CSV table of C-alpha atoms in Angstrom, one decimal:
chain,number,residue,atom,x,y,z
A,2,MET,CA,-163.6,24.4,-42.7
A,3,ALA,CA,-163.0,21.5,-40.7
A,4,ALA,CA,-160.9,18.6,-42.4
A,5,ASN,CA,-162.3,15.4,-44.0
A,6,ALA,CA,-161.9,11.8,-42.3
A,7,ILE,CA,-159.9,10.7,-45.0
A,8,ASP,CA,-157.4,13.9,-44.6
A,9,GLN,CA,-157.1,13.7,-41.1
A,10,THR,CA,-156.4,9.4,-41.3
A,11,ARG,CA,-153.0,10.5,-43.5
A,12,ARG,CA,-151.8,13.4,-40.8
A,13,MET,CA,-151.9,11.1,-37.9
A,14,LEU,CA,-150.3,8.4,-39.8
A,15,SER,CA,-147.6,11.3,-40.5
A,16,LEU,CA,-147.9,12.4,-37.3
A,17,VAL,CA,-146.7,9.1,-35.8
A,18,THR,CA,-143.2,9.1,-37.8
A,19,TYR,CA,-142.9,13.0,-36.9
A,20,LEU,CA,-143.1,12.3,-33.1
A,21,ARG,CA,-140.8,9.4,-33.2
A,22,GLU,CA,-138.2,11.3,-35.0
A,23,ARG,CA,-138.9,14.3,-32.6
A,24,PRO,CA,-139.2,13.5,-29.0
A,25,GLY,CA,-140.3,16.0,-26.9
A,26,ALA,CA,-141.5,18.1,-30.1
A,27,TYR,CA,-143.0,21.5,-28.8
A,28,VAL,CA,-147.2,21.7,-29.7
A,29,ALA,CA,-146.6,24.8,-31.4
A,30,ASP,CA,-143.4,23.8,-33.7
A,31,VAL,CA,-145.2,20.3,-34.6
A,32,ALA,CA,-149.0,22.1,-35.1
A,33,ARG,CA,-146.6,24.8,-37.7
A,34,ALA,CA,-145.4,22.0,-39.3
A,35,PHE,CA,-148.5,20.5,-40.0
A,36,GLY,CA,-150.3,23.4,-40.5
A,37,ILE,CA,-153.1,23.1,-38.2
A,38,THR,CA,-154.4,25.1,-34.9
A,39,GLU,CA,-152.8,23.2,-31.7
A,40,ASP,CA,-156.3,22.9,-30.4
A,41,GLU,CA,-156.5,20.2,-33.8
A,42,LEU,CA,-153.1,18.8,-33.1
A,43,ILE,CA,-154.6,18.1,-29.3
A,44,SER,CA,-157.6,16.2,-31.3
A,45,ASP,CA,-155.4,14.4,-33.0
A,46,LEU,CA,-153.6,13.5,-29.6
A,47,ASP,CA,-156.6,12.3,-28.0
A,48,VAL,CA,-156.6,9.7,-30.6
A,49,LEU,CA,-153.9,8.5,-31.2
A,50,PRO,CA,-153.2,6.8,-27.5
A,51,LEU,CA,-156.0,4.7,-28.7
A,52,CYS,CA,-154.3,3.2,-31.7
A,53,GLY,CA,-151.3,0.2,-31.9
A,54,THR,CA,-149.9,-2.5,-33.7
A,55,SER,CA,-153.1,-4.6,-32.1
A,56,PHE,CA,-156.5,-5.1,-33.0
A,57,ARG,CA,-157.0,-6.6,-29.6
A,58,GLY,CA,-156.4,-4.0,-28.3
A,59,GLY,CA,-152.2,-4.5,-27.1
A,60,ASP,CA,-149.1,-2.4,-27.6
A,61,LEU,CA,-151.3,0.8,-27.9
A,62,LEU,CA,-149.7,4.2,-28.2
A,63,ASP,CA,-148.6,5.8,-25.0
A,64,ILE,CA,-148.3,9.4,-26.5
A,65,ASP,CA,-148.9,12.1,-23.9
A,66,THR,CA,-148.6,16.6,-23.7
A,67,ASP,CA,-148.7,18.7,-21.1
A,68,GLY,CA,-150.0,21.6,-23.0
A,69,GLU,CA,-146.5,22.4,-24.0
A,70,ARG,CA,-144.3,19.5,-25.2
A,71,ILE,CA,-145.2,16.0,-26.8
A,72,TRP,CA,-143.9,12.7,-25.3
A,73,TRP,CA,-143.9,9.2,-27.1
A,74,HIS,CA,-143.1,6.7,-23.8
A,75,ASN,CA,-142.5,3.0,-26.2
A,76,ALA,CA,-142.1,3.9,-29.1
A,77,ASP,CA,-139.4,1.7,-29.4
A,78,ASP,CA,-142.0,-1.2,-28.4
A,79,VAL,CA,-144.4,-0.6,-30.9
A,80,ALA,CA,-141.4,0.3,-33.6
A,81,ALA,CA,-141.3,-3.9,-33.6
A,82,PRO,CA,-142.1,-5.4,-36.4
A,83,LEU,CA,-145.8,-6.0,-36.7
A,84,ARG,CA,-147.0,-9.8,-36.4
A,85,LEU,CA,-151.4,-11.0,-37.2
A,86,ALA,CA,-152.6,-13.7,-36.0
A,87,ALA,CA,-154.9,-14.8,-39.1
A,88,ASP,CA,-157.9,-13.6,-37.9
A,89,GLU,CA,-156.7,-10.1,-38.0
A,90,ALA,CA,-155.1,-10.4,-41.1
A,91,THR,CA,-158.6,-11.6,-42.4
A,92,ALA,CA,-160.5,-8.6,-41.1
A,93,LEU,CA,-158.0,-6.4,-42.3
A,94,LEU,CA,-158.1,-8.1,-46.0
A,95,VAL,CA,-161.7,-8.0,-46.1
A,96,ALA,CA,-162.1,-4.6,-44.6
A,97,ALA,CA,-159.5,-3.5,-47.1
A,98,ARG,CA,-161.1,-4.9,-50.3
A,99,ALA,CA,-164.4,-3.1,-49.1
A,100,VAL,CA,-163.3,0.2,-48.8
A,101,THR,CA,-161.6,-0.2,-52.6
A,102,THR,CA,-165.5,-0.5,-53.8
A,103,LEU,CA,-166.3,2.6,-52.3
A,104,PRO,CA,-168.0,4.6,-54.4
A,105,GLY,CA,-166.3,8.4,-54.6
A,106,LEU,CA,-162.7,7.3,-53.8
A,107,ARG,CA,-160.3,9.0,-55.0
A,108,GLU,CA,-158.6,7.0,-57.7
A,109,SER,CA,-154.9,7.6,-56.3
A,110,ASP,CA,-156.0,6.0,-52.9
A,111,ARG,CA,-157.7,3.6,-54.2
A,112,GLN,CA,-154.5,2.1,-56.0
A,113,ALA,CA,-152.8,2.5,-52.8
A,114,LEU,CA,-155.0,0.8,-51.5
A,115,LEU,CA,-154.8,-2.2,-54.0
A,116,ARG,CA,-150.9,-1.7,-53.6
A,117,ALA,CA,-151.4,-2.2,-49.8
A,118,THR,CA,-153.9,-5.0,-50.0
A,119,ALA,CA,-151.8,-6.9,-52.8
A,120,LYS,CA,-148.4,-7.0,-50.5
A,121,LEU,CA,-150.8,-8.1,-47.1
A,122,GLU,CA,-151.9,-11.4,-49.7
A,123,ALA,CA,-148.7,-12.2,-50.2
A,124,ALA,CA,-147.2,-11.7,-46.7
A,125,ALA,CA,-150.7,-13.7,-45.3
A,126,GLY,CA,-150.1,-16.5,-47.5
A,127,ASP,CA,-153.1,-19.2,-46.8
A,128,THR,CA,-155.1,-16.1,-44.2
A,129,ALA,CA,-155.8,-14.7,-48.0
A,130,GLY,CA,-157.8,-18.1,-49.6
A,131,ALA,CA,-159.8,-18.0,-46.2
A,132,SER,CA,-160.3,-14.0,-46.4
A,133,SER,CA,-161.2,-14.1,-50.7
A,134,ARG,CA,-164.4,-16.6,-49.4
A,135,LEU,CA,-165.8,-13.3,-47.5
A,136,SER,CA,-167.0,-10.3,-48.5
A,137,VAL,CA,-168.7,-7.3,-47.6
A,138,THR,CA,-171.0,-4.3,-48.9
A,139,PHE,CA,-171.8,-1.3,-48.3
A,140,GLU,CA,-175.5,0.3,-48.3
A,141,SER,CA,-176.4,3.7,-50.2
A,142,GLU,CA,-175.6,5.9,-47.1
A,143,GLY,CA,-171.8,4.7,-47.3
A,144,GLY,CA,-171.7,5.9,-51.2
A,145,VAL,CA,-173.2,9.1,-50.3
A,146,PHE,CA,-171.0,9.4,-47.8
A,147,ALA,CA,-167.8,8.7,-49.7
A,148,GLU,CA,-169.4,11.7,-52.5
A,149,VAL,CA,-169.5,14.1,-49.5
A,150,ASP,CA,-165.9,13.2,-47.8
A,151,ARG,CA,-163.9,13.6,-51.6
A,152,ALA,CA,-166.7,17.1,-52.3
A,153,ILE,CA,-165.1,18.1,-49.0
A,154,ALA,CA,-161.2,17.7,-49.9
A,155,GLU,CA,-161.8,19.0,-53.2
A,156,ARG,CA,-163.8,21.6,-52.3
A,157,ARG,CA,-166.4,21.1,-54.9
A,158,ARG,CA,-169.9,22.1,-54.9
A,159,LEU,CA,-172.5,18.7,-54.9
A,160,TRP,CA,-176.0,18.1,-56.2
A,161,LEU,CA,-178.7,16.5,-54.2
A,162,ARG,CA,-181.8,15.3,-54.9
A,163,TYR,CA,-183.3,15.6,-51.0
A,164,TYR,CA,-186.4,13.8,-49.3
A,165,SER,CA,-187.7,16.1,-46.2
A,166,PRO,CA,-190.3,14.6,-44.1
A,167,ALA,CA,-191.5,17.5,-43.0
A,168,ARG,CA,-193.0,18.4,-46.3
A,169,ASP,CA,-193.3,14.5,-47.7
A,170,GLU,CA,-191.2,15.9,-51.1
A,171,LEU,CA,-188.0,15.5,-52.9
A,172,THR,CA,-186.5,18.5,-53.9
A,173,GLU,CA,-183.2,19.0,-56.0
A,174,ARG,CA,-180.7,21.8,-54.4
A,175,GLU,CA,-176.9,22.4,-55.2
A,176,VAL,CA,-174.7,22.8,-51.7
A,177,ASP,CA,-171.8,23.5,-50.6
A,178,PRO,CA,-170.4,21.5,-48.1
A,179,ILE,CA,-168.7,22.1,-45.1
A,180,ARG,CA,-168.5,18.6,-42.8
A,181,LEU,CA,-169.6,15.3,-42.1
A,182,PHE,CA,-170.6,14.4,-38.4
A,183,ALA,CA,-173.0,11.8,-36.7
A,184,VAL,CA,-175.3,12.4,-34.3
A,185,GLY,CA,-177.3,9.0,-34.0
A,186,HIS,CA,-177.4,9.0,-37.8
A,187,THR,CA,-175.1,11.0,-40.3
A,188,TYR,CA,-175.0,14.2,-41.7
A,189,MET,CA,-173.4,16.7,-44.4
A,190,GLU,CA,-173.6,20.6,-42.8
A,191,ALA,CA,-173.7,22.6,-45.8
A,192,TRP,CA,-174.2,26.1,-47.4
A,193,CYS,CA,-177.6,25.3,-49.6
A,194,ARG,CA,-177.9,27.5,-52.8
A,195,LEU,CA,-182.0,27.0,-52.9
A,196,SER,CA,-182.3,28.8,-49.5
A,197,GLU,CA,-179.2,31.2,-49.3
A,198,ASP,CA,-178.7,29.4,-45.7
A,199,ARG,CA,-176.5,26.7,-43.6
A,200,ARG,CA,-178.9,23.6,-43.9
A,201,THR,CA,-178.1,19.9,-42.5
A,202,PHE,CA,-178.5,16.9,-44.6
A,203,ARG,CA,-179.1,13.4,-43.5
A,204,LEU,CA,-177.5,11.2,-45.5
A,205,ASP,CA,-179.8,8.6,-45.4
A,206,ARG,CA,-182.3,10.5,-46.9
A,207,VAL,CA,-180.2,11.7,-49.8
A,208,ALA,CA,-182.1,9.8,-53.0
A,209,ALA,CA,-179.0,11.4,-55.5
A,210,ILE,CA,-175.5,12.5,-55.2
A,211,ARG,CA,-173.3,14.6,-57.7
A,212,ILE,CA,-169.9,16.2,-57.4
A,213,LEU,CA,-169.8,19.8,-59.8
A,214,ASP,CA,-167.5,21.0,-61.6
A,215,GLU,CA,-168.4,24.6,-59.8
A,216,PRO,CA,-166.0,25.3,-56.7
A,217,SER,CA,-167.6,25.1,-53.3
A,218,ALA,CA,-167.0,28.6,-50.9
A,219,PRO,CA,-169.5,28.9,-48.4
A,220,PRO,CA,-169.3,32.0,-46.7
A,221,GLU,CA,-167.5,32.1,-43.4
A,222,MET,CA,-169.1,30.8,-40.5
A,223,GLU,CA,-168.7,29.6,-36.9
A,224,LEU,CA,-169.3,25.8,-36.7
A,225,ARG,CA,-172.1,25.0,-34.6
A,226,ASP,CA,-171.0,23.0,-31.0
A,227,LEU,CA,-172.8,19.9,-31.4
A,228,SER,CA,-172.2,18.2,-27.9
A,229,ALA,CA,-175.2,18.4,-26.8
A,230,GLY,CA,-177.1,17.1,-29.7
A,231,LEU,CA,-178.1,18.0,-33.0
A,232,VAL,CA,-181.2,20.0,-32.1
A,233,GLN,CA,-181.2,22.5,-29.8
A,234,PRO,CA,-184.4,24.1,-28.9
A,235,ALA,CA,-184.3,27.5,-27.6
A,236,ALA,CA,-186.3,27.5,-23.8
A,237,ASP,CA,-188.9,29.8,-25.0
A,238,ASP,CA,-189.9,27.9,-28.3
A,239,PRO,CA,-193.4,26.6,-28.1
A,240,GLU,CA,-193.4,22.4,-26.9
A,241,VAL,CA,-196.2,20.8,-29.2
A,242,THR,CA,-197.9,17.0,-28.0
A,243,VAL,CA,-198.8,14.5,-30.5
A,244,GLU,CA,-200.1,11.3,-29.9
A,245,VAL,CA,-199.6,7.9,-32.8
A,246,THR,CA,-201.1,5.3,-33.5
A,247,PRO,CA,-198.4,2.4,-33.7
A,248,ALA,CA,-198.3,2.9,-37.5
A,249,GLY,CA,-197.5,6.5,-37.0
A,250,ARG,CA,-194.0,5.2,-35.1
A,251,TRP,CA,-192.3,7.2,-37.5
A,252,VAL,CA,-192.4,10.2,-36.3
A,253,ALA,CA,-190.6,9.9,-33.5
A,254,GLU,CA,-187.8,9.1,-36.2
A,255,TYR,CA,-187.9,11.5,-38.2
A,256,TYR,CA,-188.5,14.4,-35.9
A,257,PRO,CA,-185.7,15.6,-33.1
A,258,HIS,CA,-188.5,15.7,-29.6
A,259,ASP,CA,-188.0,15.7,-26.1
A,260,LYS,CA,-189.2,12.6,-25.0
A,261,ALA,CA,-191.5,9.6,-26.3
A,262,GLU,CA,-193.2,8.0,-24.4
A,263,GLU,CA,-195.8,4.8,-24.7
A,264,LEU,CA,-199.0,4.4,-25.1
A,265,PRO,CA,-201.8,1.2,-24.0
A,266,ASP,CA,-202.3,0.8,-27.5
A,267,GLY,CA,-198.5,0.2,-29.2
A,268,GLY,CA,-198.4,4.0,-29.9
A,269,LEU,CA,-196.5,7.3,-28.6
A,270,ARG,CA,-197.1,10.3,-27.1
A,271,ILE,CA,-194.2,12.4,-28.1
A,272,THR,CA,-193.6,16.2,-26.8
A,273,LEU,CA,-191.1,18.4,-29.0
A,274,ARG,CA,-190.2,21.8,-29.4
A,275,THR,CA,-190.3,24.2,-32.4
A,276,PRO,CA,-189.9,27.4,-33.1
A,277,ASP,CA,-192.9,27.4,-35.6
A,278,PRO,CA,-195.8,25.2,-34.0
A,279,ALA,CA,-198.1,26.1,-37.2
A,280,SER,CA,-195.5,24.2,-39.5
A,281,LEU,CA,-196.6,21.0,-38.0
A,282,ARG,CA,-200.1,21.2,-39.2
A,283,ARG,CA,-199.0,19.2,-42.3
A,284,LEU,CA,-197.9,16.9,-40.3
A,285,ALA,CA,-201.3,16.0,-38.8
A,286,LEU,CA,-202.8,16.4,-42.3
A,287,ARG,CA,-200.2,13.7,-43.4
A,288,LEU,CA,-200.6,11.3,-40.3
A,289,GLY,CA,-204.6,10.8,-40.9
A,290,ALA,CA,-206.4,8.4,-38.3
A,291,ASP,CA,-202.5,7.9,-37.3
A,292,GLY,CA,-202.3,10.8,-35.2
A,293,ARG,CA,-203.8,13.4,-33.6
A,294,ILE,CA,-201.6,17.4,-32.3
A,295,VAL,CA,-202.9,17.2,-28.8
A,296,ALA,CA,-201.3,20.9,-27.1
A,297,PRO,CA,-201.7,23.5,-27.2
A,298,ALA,CA,-205.1,23.5,-27.8
A,299,ASP,CA,-205.1,26.2,-30.8
A,300,LEU,CA,-202.8,24.3,-32.7
A,301,ALA,CA,-205.2,21.2,-32.2
A,302,ALA,CA,-208.2,23.0,-32.8
A,303,SER,CA,-206.6,24.9,-36.2
A,304,ALA,CA,-205.2,21.2,-37.6
A,305,ARG,CA,-208.5,19.9,-37.5
A,306,GLU,CA,-210.0,22.8,-39.3
A,307,ALA,CA,-207.3,22.2,-41.9
A,308,ALA,CA,-208.1,18.6,-42.0
A,309,ARG,CA,-211.7,19.7,-42.5
A,310,GLN,CA,-211.3,22.2,-45.0
A,311,ALA,CA,-209.2,19.2,-46.8
A,312,LEU,CA,-211.6,17.0,-46.8
A,313,ALA,CA,-214.5,19.6,-48.0
A,314,ALA,CA,-212.5,19.7,-51.3
A,315,TYR,CA,-212.1,16.7,-52.0
A,316,GLY,CA,-215.6,16.3,-51.8
A,317,GLU,CA,-216.4,18.8,-54.0
A,318,GLU,CA,-214.0,17.7,-56.8
A,319,LEU,CA,-216.0,13.8,-56.7
């Protein structure tokens, strides 16, 4: 199971101290010491050279590896006492105070951060007073992220109330979280106990979330390669074209698509692939006058028939 962000950050901080004390350490030995694979270690080493002692990009860690051993070329330079400019101290204090307010943050982490913030405030002097007049407020997605991250760290199940745009409904379900990732938006990959299958949930569509006492136990599965994007339709999946008015442009945000072309009236011509084109009839009904299926012709005809039947039933009820 993929490590959560907080655990990876802890490991990388420890890795800096470990490597400073062991110049030329062997990759295999370091990976074994930290209980991770060599590939995970190499991934950490790809990130560490982007870190340093200044927000302005100076004094970065000069760490590299030949695949067998790890070399840190400027350990003594980076070990010099840290000095923060006023704007750097202000930014750090504001960020630290904001993170302590995150819902779902483990109490031990919160207390450790508060202690570190207090020490920084004492060292910053007058700068700390200026930073206290600034604040950052996290939107609801940040709280959802924190709860998911905590559930992954503690290996616990989650309860969700989730909005599905394809069905235009809220559903309640229990899931075993697997990992967090970002591809345009932030997502959680999880084993869904409602569908008994792997599902991907966009965090800004989570209306409510709660960590449960039950342990998370997703089945063993290979993580998908997301380097080519979240949705990777098969080459033989049918292609569907939908045209929407300006009021229907939301479709391009909620439905993964191959392309979206601007129309003269401000609308869009959206081309997408799906293994089940019939599922888009519901979308056509929801759009009403704000959109229509253009191709394939048989799907467009079935959508028109579904709309006709719906209107006929509505007229009978009146």
